[in-house]
Coordinates of C-alpha atoms and ligand atoms in Angstrom, one line a residue:
M1 CA 0.1 0.0 0.0
C2 CA 0.9 3.7 -0.6
G3 CA 3.7 5.1 1.9
I4 CA 4.7 8.6 2.8
V5 CA 7.8 10.1 4.4
G6 CA 8.5 13.5 5.2
Y7 CA 11.8 15.4 6.5
I8 CA 12.4 19.0 7.8
G9 CA 15.7 20.0 9.4
K10 CA 19.0 21.2 8.8
R11 CA 20.2 18.2 6.7
D12 CA 19.7 17.5 3.0
A13 CA 16.3 16.0 2.7
T14 CA 16.8 13.8 -0.3
P15 CA 19.0 11.0 1.2
I16 CA 16.7 10.9 4.1
L17 CA 13.6 10.6 2.0
M18 CA 15.3 7.9 -0.2
E19 CA 16.2 5.9 2.9
G20 CA 12.6 6.2 4.0
L21 CA 11.2 5.1 0.8
H22 CA 13.4 1.8 0.9
R23 CA 12.3 1.3 4.3
L24 CA 8.5 1.5 3.0
E25 CA 9.3 -1.0 -0.1
Y26 CA 8.0 -4.0 1.8
R27 CA 4.4 -2.5 1.8
G28 CA 4.0 -3.1 -2.0
Y29 CA 3.8 -0.4 -4.2
D30 CA 4.2 0.5 -8.1
S31 CA 6.0 3.9 -8.3
A32 CA 7.6 6.5 -6.2
G33 CA 8.5 10.1 -6.0
L34 CA 9.6 13.0 -3.9
A35 CA 9.5 16.8 -3.8
V36 CA 12.1 19.0 -2.2
A37 CA 11.7 22.8 -1.5
R38 CA 14.4 25.1 -2.2
N39 CA 14.9 28.8 -2.9
E40 CA 11.0 29.0 -3.2
K41 CA 10.8 26.3 -6.0
L42 CA 9.6 22.8 -5.9
Q43 CA 12.0 20.3 -7.3
V44 CA 9.7 17.0 -8.2
I45 CA 11.1 13.7 -9.4
K46 CA 8.8 10.7 -9.7
T47 CA 8.6 7.5 -11.7
K48 CA 6.9 4.1 -12.3
G49 CA 8.7 1.2 -10.7
K50 CA 10.8 0.8 -8.1
V51 CA 12.7 3.1 -5.5
R52 CA 16.0 2.1 -7.1
D53 CA 14.3 3.4 -10.3
L54 CA 13.9 6.7 -8.9
E55 CA 17.5 6.7 -7.4
R56 CA 18.8 6.1 -10.7
I57 CA 16.8 9.3 -12.2
L58 CA 17.5 11.4 -9.3
P59 CA 19.7 14.6 -10.3
E60 CA 22.7 15.6 -8.1
R61 CA 21.4 19.0 -7.8
I62 CA 18.1 18.2 -6.0
K63 CA 18.9 19.7 -2.6
G64 CA 16.8 21.2 0.1
M65 CA 16.1 20.8 3.7
T66 CA 12.4 20.1 3.5
G67 CA 10.7 17.6 1.4
I68 CA 8.0 14.8 1.2
A69 CA 8.3 11.5 -0.7
H70 CA 5.8 8.7 -1.9
T71 CA 5.5 5.2 -2.9
R72 CA 2.3 4.9 -4.7
W73 CA -0.1 1.5 -4.7
A74 CA -2.3 2.3 -7.7
T75 CA -6.0 2.8 -7.1
H76 CA -7.1 5.6 -9.5
G77 CA -5.1 5.6 -12.7
E78 CA -2.6 2.9 -13.9
P79 CA 1.0 2.8 -12.4
S80 CA 3.0 5.5 -14.3
D81 CA 5.2 8.2 -13.9
R82 CA 2.5 10.8 -14.3
N83 CA 0.2 9.1 -11.7
A84 CA 3.1 8.7 -9.3
H85 CA 3.2 11.3 -6.4
P86 CA 4.0 13.9 -5.3
H87 CA 1.3 15.8 -7.4
T88 CA 1.7 19.4 -7.6
D89 CA -0.8 22.4 -8.6
T90 CA -0.4 24.4 -11.9
S91 CA 2.1 26.7 -10.7
E92 CA 4.0 24.1 -9.0
R93 CA 4.0 25.9 -5.6
F94 CA 2.3 23.1 -3.6
A95 CA 3.3 19.5 -3.3
I96 CA 1.1 16.7 -1.6
V97 CA 1.4 13.1 -1.1
H98 CA -1.6 11.2 -0.2
N99 CA -2.6 7.8 1.1
G100 CA -6.3 6.9 0.5
I101 CA -9.0 7.5 -1.7
I102 CA -10.9 10.8 -2.4
E103 CA -14.1 9.6 -3.0
N104 CA -15.8 12.8 -4.6
A105 CA -12.5 13.3 -6.8
A106 CA -14.6 13.1 -9.9
S107 CA -16.9 15.8 -9.0
L108 CA -14.0 18.4 -7.7
R109 CA -12.1 17.6 -10.8
T110 CA -14.9 18.6 -13.0
K111 CA -15.5 21.8 -11.2
L112 CA -11.9 22.5 -11.3
E113 CA -11.5 22.0 -14.9
A114 CA -14.2 24.3 -15.5
S115 CA -12.4 27.0 -13.9
G116 CA -9.3 26.2 -16.1
V117 CA -7.3 23.7 -14.3
T118 CA -5.5 21.5 -16.7
F119 CA -5.1 18.1 -14.7
R120 CA -1.8 16.0 -15.5
S121 CA -2.5 12.4 -14.0
E122 CA -5.7 10.4 -13.5
T123 CA -5.5 10.3 -9.8
D124 CA -7.9 11.2 -7.2
S125 CA -5.0 12.7 -5.2
E126 CA -4.1 15.6 -7.6
V127 CA -7.5 17.5 -6.8
I128 CA -5.9 18.4 -3.4
A129 CA -2.9 20.2 -4.8
H130 CA -5.2 22.5 -7.0
L131 CA -7.5 23.1 -4.3
L132 CA -4.7 24.2 -2.2
A133 CA -3.6 26.5 -4.9
A134 CA -7.4 28.1 -5.3
S135 CA -7.8 28.5 -1.4
P136 CA -7.8 31.9 -0.2
A137 CA -6.5 31.1 3.5
D138 CA -3.3 32.9 4.8
T139 CA -1.3 29.9 6.0
L140 CA -0.6 26.5 4.7
E141 CA -2.7 24.7 7.7
D142 CA -5.7 26.9 7.0
S143 CA -5.6 26.1 3.3
L144 CA -5.3 22.4 3.9
R145 CA -8.2 22.6 6.6
S146 CA -10.5 24.2 4.0
V147 CA -9.6 22.0 1.1
L148 CA -10.5 18.8 3.6
R149 CA -13.6 20.4 4.4
L150 CA -14.8 19.9 0.6
V151 CA -13.3 16.4 0.2
T152 CA -14.9 13.0 1.4
G153 CA -12.8 10.1 1.6
T154 CA -9.9 8.8 3.5
Y155 CA -6.5 10.5 3.6
G156 CA -3.1 10.3 5.3
I157 CA -1.4 13.3 3.7
A158 CA 1.5 15.5 3.7
V159 CA 1.7 19.1 2.1
L160 CA 4.6 21.2 1.1
D161 CA 4.8 25.0 0.1
A162 CA 7.7 25.9 -1.9
Q163 CA 7.2 29.6 -0.6
R164 CA 7.0 28.7 3.0
P165 CA 9.5 25.4 3.4
E166 CA 9.4 26.1 7.2
S167 CA 6.8 23.5 7.8
I168 CA 5.2 20.5 6.5
V169 CA 1.5 20.2 7.2
I170 CA 0.1 16.6 7.6
A171 CA -3.5 15.4 8.2
R172 CA -5.1 12.1 9.1
N173 CA -8.5 10.4 8.3
G174 CA -8.6 6.6 8.0
S175 CA -5.0 6.4 6.7
P176 CA -1.9 6.6 9.2
V177 CA 0.5 9.3 9.6
V178 CA 2.9 9.9 12.4
I179 CA 5.4 12.5 13.5
G180 CA 9.0 11.2 14.4
I181 CA 10.9 13.5 16.6
G182 CA 14.4 14.4 16.3
D183 CA 17.0 16.8 17.4
R184 CA 16.0 20.2 15.9
E185 CA 14.6 18.0 12.8
M186 CA 11.5 16.4 12.3
F187 CA 10.3 13.2 10.5
V188 CA 6.8 12.4 9.1
A189 CA 5.8 8.8 7.8
S190 CA 2.7 6.7 7.3
D191 CA 4.6 3.7 8.9
P192 CA 7.3 4.3 12.0
A193 CA 9.4 1.9 10.1
A194 CA 10.6 4.7 7.9
L195 CA 12.0 6.9 10.5
V196 CA 13.1 4.2 13.2
R197 CA 16.6 4.8 11.8
H198 CA 16.5 8.4 13.1
T199 CA 14.3 8.5 16.2
Q200 CA 12.2 6.0 18.2
S201 CA 10.0 8.9 19.7
V202 CA 6.8 9.2 17.6
V203 CA 3.3 11.1 17.7
H204 CA 0.4 9.3 16.1
L205 CA -2.3 11.6 14.3
D206 CA -5.8 10.5 15.1
D207 CA -8.5 10.7 12.6
G208 CA -9.7 14.2 12.1
E209 CA -6.4 15.7 13.1
L210 CA -3.9 17.9 11.4
A211 CA -0.3 18.7 12.4
V212 CA 2.0 21.7 11.4
V213 CA 5.6 20.1 11.5
R214 CA 8.6 22.6 11.6
A215 CA 12.3 21.6 12.3
D216 CA 11.8 22.5 16.1
G217 CA 8.5 21.1 16.9
Y218 CA 5.1 20.3 15.9
E219 CA 1.4 21.4 16.7
T220 CA -1.7 19.4 16.5
S221 CA -5.1 20.3 16.1
T222 CA -8.5 19.2 15.0
L223 CA -10.0 19.9 11.5
D224 CA -11.6 22.7 13.0
G225 CA -8.6 24.2 14.1
G226 CA -9.1 23.4 18.2
A227 CA -5.5 22.6 19.5
T228 CA -5.0 18.7 20.4
A229 CA -2.5 17.4 23.2
K230 CA -0.3 14.6 22.2
T231 CA 2.2 12.4 24.1
P232 CA 5.2 11.1 22.1
L233 CA 5.3 7.3 22.4
T234 CA 8.4 5.3 22.2
I235 CA 8.6 2.7 19.5
P236 CA 10.3 -0.5 21.0
W237 CA 11.9 -1.5 17.6
T238 CA 15.5 -0.2 16.3
D239 CA 16.8 0.2 12.8
E240 CA 18.6 -3.2 13.3
S241 CA 15.5 -5.0 13.7
F242 CA 14.7 -4.3 10.2
D243 CA 17.7 -5.9 8.5
K244 CA 17.7 -9.0 6.7
G245 CA 21.0 -10.0 8.1
E246 CA 22.4 -13.3 6.9
F247 CA 19.2 -14.4 5.3
S248 CA 18.0 -14.2 1.5
H249 CA 14.6 -12.9 2.2
Y250 CA 12.7 -11.4 5.1
M251 CA 10.2 -14.4 5.3
R252 CA 13.0 -16.7 5.9
K253 CA 14.4 -14.5 8.5
E254 CA 11.1 -14.1 10.2
I255 CA 10.4 -17.9 10.1
A256 CA 13.8 -18.4 11.8
E257 CA 13.1 -15.6 14.6
Q258 CA 9.9 -17.6 15.9
P259 CA 11.6 -19.2 18.7
D260 CA 12.8 -15.7 20.0
A261 CA 9.5 -14.1 19.0
I262 CA 7.6 -16.6 20.9
R263 CA 9.9 -15.9 24.1
R264 CA 8.9 -12.2 23.7
T265 CA 5.3 -12.9 23.5
L266 CA 5.5 -14.9 26.8
S267 CA 7.8 -12.6 28.6
G268 CA 6.7 -11.7 31.9
R269 CA 3.4 -13.2 31.5
L270 CA 3.7 -16.7 33.0
E271 CA 2.6 -16.9 36.6
P272 CA 3.8 -20.5 37.6
R273 CA 3.3 -19.6 41.2
F274 CA -0.8 -19.7 40.6
Q275 CA -0.3 -21.9 37.3
T276 CA -1.7 -19.2 35.3
T277 CA -0.9 -16.2 33.0
H278 CA -0.8 -12.6 33.6
I279 CA -1.8 -9.9 30.8
G280 CA -1.0 -6.5 31.8
G281 CA -3.2 -4.8 28.9
L282 CA -6.2 -7.0 29.7
E283 CA -7.3 -4.4 31.9
M284 CA -10.3 -6.4 33.0
A285 CA -10.6 -7.9 36.6
A286 CA -11.7 -11.5 37.2
R287 CA -15.3 -10.5 38.0
E288 CA -15.6 -8.7 34.8
L289 CA -13.8 -11.7 32.9
L290 CA -16.1 -14.1 34.4
E291 CA -19.3 -11.8 33.3
V292 CA -18.2 -12.7 29.7
K293 CA -20.6 -15.4 28.1
R294 CA -19.1 -15.5 24.5
I295 CA -16.1 -14.4 22.7
K296 CA -15.9 -13.1 19.0
I297 CA -12.8 -12.8 17.2
L298 CA -12.3 -10.5 14.2
G299 CA -9.4 -10.4 11.8
C300 CA -8.6 -10.7 8.1
G301 CA -6.4 -13.3 6.2
S302 CA -4.1 -14.9 8.6
A303 CA -5.1 -12.9 11.4
Y304 CA -8.5 -14.4 10.9
I305 CA -7.0 -18.0 10.9
A306 CA -5.0 -17.3 13.9
G307 CA -8.2 -16.1 15.5
S308 CA -9.9 -19.3 14.4
L309 CA -7.1 -21.1 16.4
G310 CA -7.7 -18.8 19.3
A311 CA -11.4 -19.6 19.4
H312 CA -10.5 -23.3 19.6
L313 CA -8.2 -22.7 22.5
I314 CA -10.6 -20.7 24.6
E315 CA -13.3 -23.0 24.0
Q316 CA -11.0 -26.0 25.1
L317 CA -9.2 -24.2 28.0
A318 CA -12.2 -22.0 29.3
R319 CA -15.2 -23.7 28.1
L320 CA -16.6 -20.4 26.8
P321 CA -18.3 -20.4 23.3
A322 CA -15.9 -18.6 21.0
S323 CA -15.8 -18.2 17.3
A324 CA -13.7 -16.2 14.7
E325 CA -15.2 -14.4 11.7
P326 CA -13.4 -12.3 8.9
A327 CA -13.5 -8.8 10.0
S328 CA -13.8 -7.7 6.2
E329 CA -17.3 -9.0 6.0
F330 CA -18.6 -8.5 9.8
R331 CA -19.9 -4.6 9.4
Y332 CA -21.7 -5.7 6.3
R333 CA -24.4 -8.3 7.9
N334 CA -25.2 -5.5 10.5
P335 CA -24.0 -7.5 13.3
V336 CA -25.9 -8.2 16.9
I337 CA -23.6 -6.5 19.4
E338 CA -24.0 -8.2 22.7
Q339 CA -23.0 -6.8 26.0
D340 CA -21.6 -10.0 27.6
T341 CA -19.7 -11.2 24.5
L342 CA -16.1 -10.0 24.5
Y343 CA -14.9 -9.0 21.0
I344 CA -11.1 -9.6 20.1
A345 CA -9.8 -7.7 17.1
V346 CA -6.5 -9.6 15.5
S347 CA -4.1 -7.6 13.6
Q348 CA -0.3 -7.8 13.0
S349 CA 0.0 -4.2 11.5
G350 CA -2.8 -2.8 13.6
E351 CA -3.5 -0.9 10.5
T352 CA -6.0 -3.1 8.4
F353 CA -8.9 -0.8 7.4
D354 CA -11.3 -4.0 7.6
T355 CA -10.5 -5.1 11.0
L356 CA -10.3 -1.2 12.1
A357 CA -13.9 -0.8 10.8
A358 CA -15.1 -3.9 12.4
V359 CA -13.7 -2.6 15.8
Q360 CA -15.6 0.8 15.1
E361 CA -18.8 -1.2 14.5
V362 CA -18.4 -2.8 17.7
K363 CA -17.5 0.0 19.6
R364 CA -20.4 2.0 18.2
K365 CA -22.8 -0.4 19.1
G366 CA -21.6 -0.1 22.6
G367 CA -19.6 -3.6 22.8
R368 CA -16.3 -4.2 24.2
V369 CA -13.0 -4.9 22.3
L370 CA -9.7 -6.3 23.0
G371 CA -6.7 -5.8 20.4
I372 CA -4.1 -8.5 19.7
V373 CA -1.7 -6.6 17.9
N374 CA 1.9 -6.7 17.0
V375 CA 2.7 -2.7 16.2
V376 CA 2.7 -0.5 19.3
G377 CA 0.7 2.5 19.0
S378 CA -1.1 1.3 15.8
T379 CA -4.4 2.6 14.9
I380 CA -6.0 -0.5 16.1
A381 CA -4.0 -0.9 19.3
R382 CA -5.2 2.7 20.1
E383 CA -8.8 2.4 19.0
C384 CA -9.2 -0.8 21.4
A385 CA -7.6 0.8 24.2
R386 CA -7.0 -2.8 25.9
G387 CA -5.1 -5.6 24.6
I388 CA -2.2 -7.7 23.9
Y389 CA 0.9 -6.8 22.4
L390 CA 2.8 -9.6 20.4
H391 CA 6.3 -8.1 21.0
A392 CA 7.3 -10.3 17.8
G393 CA 9.5 -7.5 16.4
P394 CA 8.9 -5.9 12.7
E395 CA 7.8 -8.1 10.4
I396 CA 8.7 -7.1 6.9
A397 CA 7.7 -10.0 4.5
V398 CA 4.3 -9.5 3.2
V399 CA 3.2 -13.0 4.6
S400 CA 2.9 -13.4 8.2
T401 CA 4.9 -16.1 9.8
K402 CA 6.2 -15.1 13.1
T403 CA 3.3 -12.9 13.9
F404 CA 0.7 -15.7 13.3
T405 CA 2.7 -17.9 15.7
S406 CA 3.0 -15.2 18.5
T407 CA -1.0 -14.3 17.6
V408 CA -1.7 -18.1 18.8
V409 CA 0.8 -18.2 21.9
A410 CA -1.3 -14.8 22.9
F411 CA -4.6 -16.4 22.4
A412 CA -3.0 -19.5 24.7
L413 CA -1.9 -16.9 27.3
L414 CA -5.7 -15.4 27.2
A415 CA -7.2 -19.0 27.1
V416 CA -5.0 -20.2 30.1
H417 CA -5.8 -17.0 32.0
L418 CA -9.7 -17.4 31.6
G419 CA -9.4 -21.2 32.0
R420 CA -8.0 -20.7 35.5
L421 CA -10.7 -18.2 36.5
K422 CA -12.9 -21.4 35.8
D423 CA -12.6 -24.9 35.6
L424 CA -8.8 -25.3 34.5
S425 CA -7.2 -27.3 37.2
T426 CA -3.7 -26.1 38.9
A427 CA -2.1 -29.4 37.3
Q428 CA -3.8 -28.8 33.9
G429 CA -2.5 -25.0 34.3
A430 CA 1.0 -26.1 35.1
R431 CA 1.1 -28.3 32.4
L432 CA 0.4 -25.8 30.0
L433 CA 2.7 -23.2 31.4
A434 CA 5.3 -25.9 30.9
A435 CA 4.2 -26.6 27.3
L436 CA 4.1 -22.9 26.5
Q437 CA 7.8 -22.7 27.7
A438 CA 8.8 -25.5 25.5
L439 CA 7.4 -24.2 22.3
P440 CA 10.7 -21.9 21.4
D441 CA 12.8 -25.1 21.5
Q442 CA 10.3 -27.2 19.9
V443 CA 10.0 -24.7 16.9
A444 CA 13.7 -24.8 16.6
T445 CA 13.9 -28.7 16.2
I446 CA 11.4 -28.3 13.3
L447 CA 13.3 -25.5 11.7
N448 CA 16.4 -28.0 11.5
Q449 CA 14.2 -30.2 9.3
E450 CA 14.4 -27.6 6.6
A451 CA 16.7 -29.6 4.2
R452 CA 14.2 -32.2 3.9
I453 CA 11.3 -29.8 3.6
A454 CA 13.1 -28.3 0.9
T455 CA 13.4 -31.5 -1.1
L456 CA 9.7 -32.1 -0.6
A457 CA 9.1 -28.4 -1.9
Q458 CA 10.7 -29.3 -5.4
R459 CA 8.4 -32.3 -5.8
F460 CA 5.4 -29.9 -4.8
A461 CA 6.5 -26.9 -7.0
R462 CA 6.0 -29.1 -10.1
H463 CA 2.1 -29.0 -9.5
E464 CA -0.4 -26.2 -10.3
N465 CA -3.1 -27.3 -7.8
A466 CA -2.8 -28.5 -4.1
Y467 CA -5.7 -29.4 -1.3
F468 CA -4.8 -28.8 2.3
V469 CA -6.9 -30.9 4.9
G470 CA -7.3 -31.0 8.5
R471 CA -9.8 -31.7 11.2
A472 CA -11.0 -29.7 14.0
A473 CA -8.0 -27.3 14.8
G474 CA -6.0 -28.7 12.2
F475 CA -8.5 -27.2 9.7
P476 CA -7.2 -23.5 10.2
I477 CA -3.7 -25.2 9.9
A478 CA -4.7 -26.3 6.5
M479 CA -6.1 -23.1 5.9
E480 CA -3.0 -21.1 6.9
G481 CA -0.6 -23.7 4.9
A482 CA -2.8 -23.1 1.8
L483 CA -2.9 -19.2 2.2
K484 CA 1.0 -19.3 2.5
L485 CA 1.3 -21.2 -0.3
K486 CA -0.7 -19.6 -2.8
E487 CA 0.5 -15.8 -1.6
I488 CA 4.1 -16.4 -2.5
S489 CA 4.2 -19.2 -5.0
Y490 CA 1.1 -18.4 -6.9
L491 CA 0.2 -22.1 -6.9
H492 CA -3.5 -22.6 -6.3
A493 CA -4.1 -23.8 -2.9
E494 CA -7.3 -24.7 -1.3
A495 CA -8.0 -26.0 2.2
Y496 CA -11.0 -28.3 3.2
P497 CA -12.0 -29.6 6.5
A498 CA -10.7 -33.5 5.7
S499 CA -14.3 -34.6 6.6
E500 CA -15.5 -32.4 3.7
L501 CA -13.4 -33.9 0.8
K502 CA -16.1 -36.5 0.0
H503 CA -18.8 -34.0 -0.5
G504 CA -17.1 -32.5 -3.6
P505 CA -13.4 -31.7 -3.7
L506 CA -12.6 -35.6 -4.3
A507 CA -13.7 -35.1 -7.9
L508 CA -10.3 -33.3 -8.5
I509 CA -8.1 -35.6 -6.9
S510 CA -5.6 -37.1 -9.2
P511 CA -2.0 -37.6 -9.5
E512 CA -1.5 -34.0 -10.7
T513 CA -3.1 -32.9 -7.3
P514 CA -1.2 -33.3 -4.2
T515 CA -2.8 -33.1 -0.6
V516 CA -1.3 -32.0 2.5
I517 CA -3.0 -33.5 5.5
V518 CA -2.6 -32.0 8.6
M519 CA -3.0 -34.8 11.4
P520 CA -1.8 -34.8 15.0
R521 CA -1.9 -38.0 16.8
D522 CA -5.4 -37.0 18.5
D523 CA -8.8 -38.6 18.6
L524 CA -9.3 -37.9 15.1
Y525 CA -6.1 -39.6 13.8
A526 CA -8.0 -42.7 12.5
K527 CA -10.3 -40.6 10.9
N528 CA -7.4 -38.9 9.0
L529 CA -6.1 -42.1 7.9
S530 CA -9.4 -42.9 6.3
T531 CA -8.8 -39.5 4.4
I532 CA -5.6 -40.6 3.2
E533 CA -7.1 -43.9 1.9
E534 CA -9.7 -41.8 -0.1
I535 CA -7.0 -39.8 -1.7
R536 CA -4.8 -42.5 -2.3
A537 CA -7.6 -44.7 -4.1
R538 CA -7.6 -41.8 -6.5
S539 CA -3.9 -42.0 -7.0
G540 CA -3.4 -38.6 -5.2
P541 CA -0.1 -37.8 -4.0
T542 CA -0.4 -37.4 0.1
F543 CA 2.0 -35.2 2.2
V544 CA 1.4 -35.9 5.9
I545 CA 2.1 -33.4 8.8
T546 CA 2.0 -35.5 12.0
Q547 CA 3.9 -36.2 15.2
P548 CA 6.0 -38.9 16.2
G549 CA 4.7 -42.6 16.6
D550 CA 3.6 -45.9 15.0
P551 CA 4.2 -45.7 11.2
L552 CA 1.5 -45.0 9.1
P553 CA -0.2 -48.1 8.1
M554 CA -0.3 -47.4 4.1
P555 CA 2.4 -45.7 1.9
V556 CA 2.4 -41.9 1.5
D557 CA 4.5 -39.6 -0.5
A558 CA 6.1 -37.7 2.6
V559 CA 5.9 -37.7 6.2
I560 CA 7.0 -34.8 8.0
E561 CA 6.9 -35.2 11.9
V562 CA 6.9 -32.3 14.7
P563 CA 7.4 -32.5 18.2
K564 CA 4.0 -33.4 20.7
S565 CA 2.9 -30.5 22.9
E566 CA -0.2 -30.2 25.1
A567 CA -3.1 -31.2 22.3
V568 CA -4.3 -27.5 22.3
L569 CA -0.8 -26.3 21.3
D570 CA -0.1 -29.0 18.7
P571 CA -1.7 -26.7 15.8
L572 CA 1.1 -24.2 16.3
L573 CA 3.8 -26.7 15.8
L574 CA 2.1 -28.4 12.9
N575 CA 2.0 -25.1 11.1
I576 CA 5.8 -24.5 11.0
P577 CA 6.6 -27.1 8.0
L578 CA 4.2 -25.6 6.0
Q579 CA 5.6 -22.2 6.2
L580 CA 9.0 -23.6 5.1
L581 CA 6.9 -25.6 2.5
A582 CA 5.3 -22.5 1.0
Y583 CA 8.9 -20.6 1.0
H584 CA 10.9 -23.5 -0.6
V585 CA 8.0 -24.0 -3.3
A586 CA 8.0 -20.3 -4.1
L587 CA 12.0 -20.2 -4.0
A588 CA 11.9 -23.1 -6.6
R589 CA 9.4 -21.3 -8.8
G590 CA 11.6 -17.9 -8.6
R591 CA 8.8 -16.0 -7.0
N592 CA 9.4 -12.6 -5.5
I593 CA 8.9 -14.2 -1.9
D594 CA 8.9 -10.9 0.2
Q595 CA 6.6 -8.7 -2.1
P596 CA 4.3 -11.1 -3.7
R597 CA 2.4 -9.9 -6.7
N598 CA -1.0 -7.8 -5.9
L599 CA -0.3 -7.9 -2.3
A600 CA 0.7 -5.2 0.4
K601 CA 1.9 -5.9 3.9
S602 CA -0.9 -3.9 5.5
V603 CA -4.2 -3.5 3.6
T604 CA -5.3 0.2 4.8
V605 CA -7.8 0.5 2.0
E606 CA -11.4 -0.9 2.0
Ligands
LIG1 C1 -0.9 -13.1 5.5 O1 0.2 -13.8 5.3 C2 -1.6 -12.2 4.5 N1 -0.3 -11.2 4.2 C3 -2.8 -11.4 5.1 O2 -3.6 -12.6 5.1 C4 -2.9 -10.6 6.5 O3 -2.6 -11.6 7.4 C5 -3.9 -9.7 6.6 O4 -4.1 -8.9 5.6 C6 -4.2 -9.2 8.0 O5 -3.1 -8.3 8.3 P1 -2.7 -7.8 9.5 O6 -2.6 -9.0 10.5 O7 -1.9 -6.7 9.4 O8 -4.2 -7.2 10.1

């Protein structure tokens, strides 16, 4: 998705903007550009393609101490040089970079054209630059306020006035913008990743806020002009956490980081004295938690799938009815919000538009929402007010791996906590705590099987279609395995509950369609053996992910074994080989693993 970077201070802005753009590349984009103010003029360079393409065409002479830059992910108008941001007004005095969608751009454009303005792009964003030029207001902030009163839609926006380069003005409605506080210099970004090299002290704008950012400070206000008070937040990530290190892909690095990520998610949250867990951000006393009659979990993509495992954990350990639902659909079915239901929003980035909209729908109807989020200070984290941070560290690859695992761990912490308030015994609590502590080492042993999984991936990579099946909590793992594979290898992969195979998909099983069977050695093991027989009877290749035990009673194409944990935690371990499988299939197929086509790390538009 689109990214914004801005700088104002005493240094040359261009290298800082370029480095910020590089930091935002992981979000997915199709063009890039920057504008720097100098001697009351704007210098604007932009191009279709990658940040390195922009670097190639960047003239030496582009100098100045105030600038804004952008990576664009096309919504209105194809990816092209002229549609890339920044956009300027006709006189090239105002430059704007914009994330989001201006919904009434067409009618504003018609009016501007009628007044003689010639547009140079097909974007919705360009109207903002022309409206700024037409504003009679005295200051840039008042001009922007008047323009934003005319537009409907979503925006994270940064504006530069060549004639008054002593400030950058930013505003937010539905698309994040943060200010990074430096030493007599300030940074602006849509994602703290772009400024963490320079500062860890940030201020997040809220929807409906605007800020004037100068080298020596900033002022925030509402769109009506009333001052707002903001407290800077410290981002717990450093520049090093964004390095790829020895790995050739961020995804591979993040898979390898899982033992540490789990340790961080657990850190300080286990209470062996009472065989329970302690979750600081929950902010609900035992009595309040006991009044909860149901749990509804909302998230998108992998966050939804992790939520499905969370529901399973809560039902099993706390015996509370719990279910997960894609957040992207939630608001459209006019959901009934119940007072005795606890809603949980799951989002790695904390910026997913659909999840945020679901949170707002619950809150608007008086419901309580808890967030399970990785990015500290992100919009969903702030909107939920109470919640569990994953502390998994930054996840750069578009696909979720370590944050999926940490989310399941966070749900396990919550489920143990709720369970121990109810019927979970001290012995069960102690066993679960021990199992949680064992997870990092168990994940590490699975990662040691990478060479075998890579060999298997070579065979898998020859196919164009695959099924992933599982039962009970094995089904969400099948879903996650299929999602990961399709996202990065572009191989068509579908997940089914194993029990549903004979109700339709069996028609497609053939020697050309491998099936991955997720089958812990649980009560459903025998049923999964029957599933394997059904597939083998149609000559379908079978790849089994299971746990150590008696040899399978029939030949299969491959078996990967993972260590046994407590039954409710087994799915987490069964998922790890599927991450490696997806990675190596994508590698064998020569895909762009960290930035798969058409996908963005955080989907901040509807
Ligand atoms: C996962 O591999 C995907 N990239 C995607 O499904 C993702 O989980 C989803 O977009 C939700 O993102 P979030 O966790 O940042 O809200």
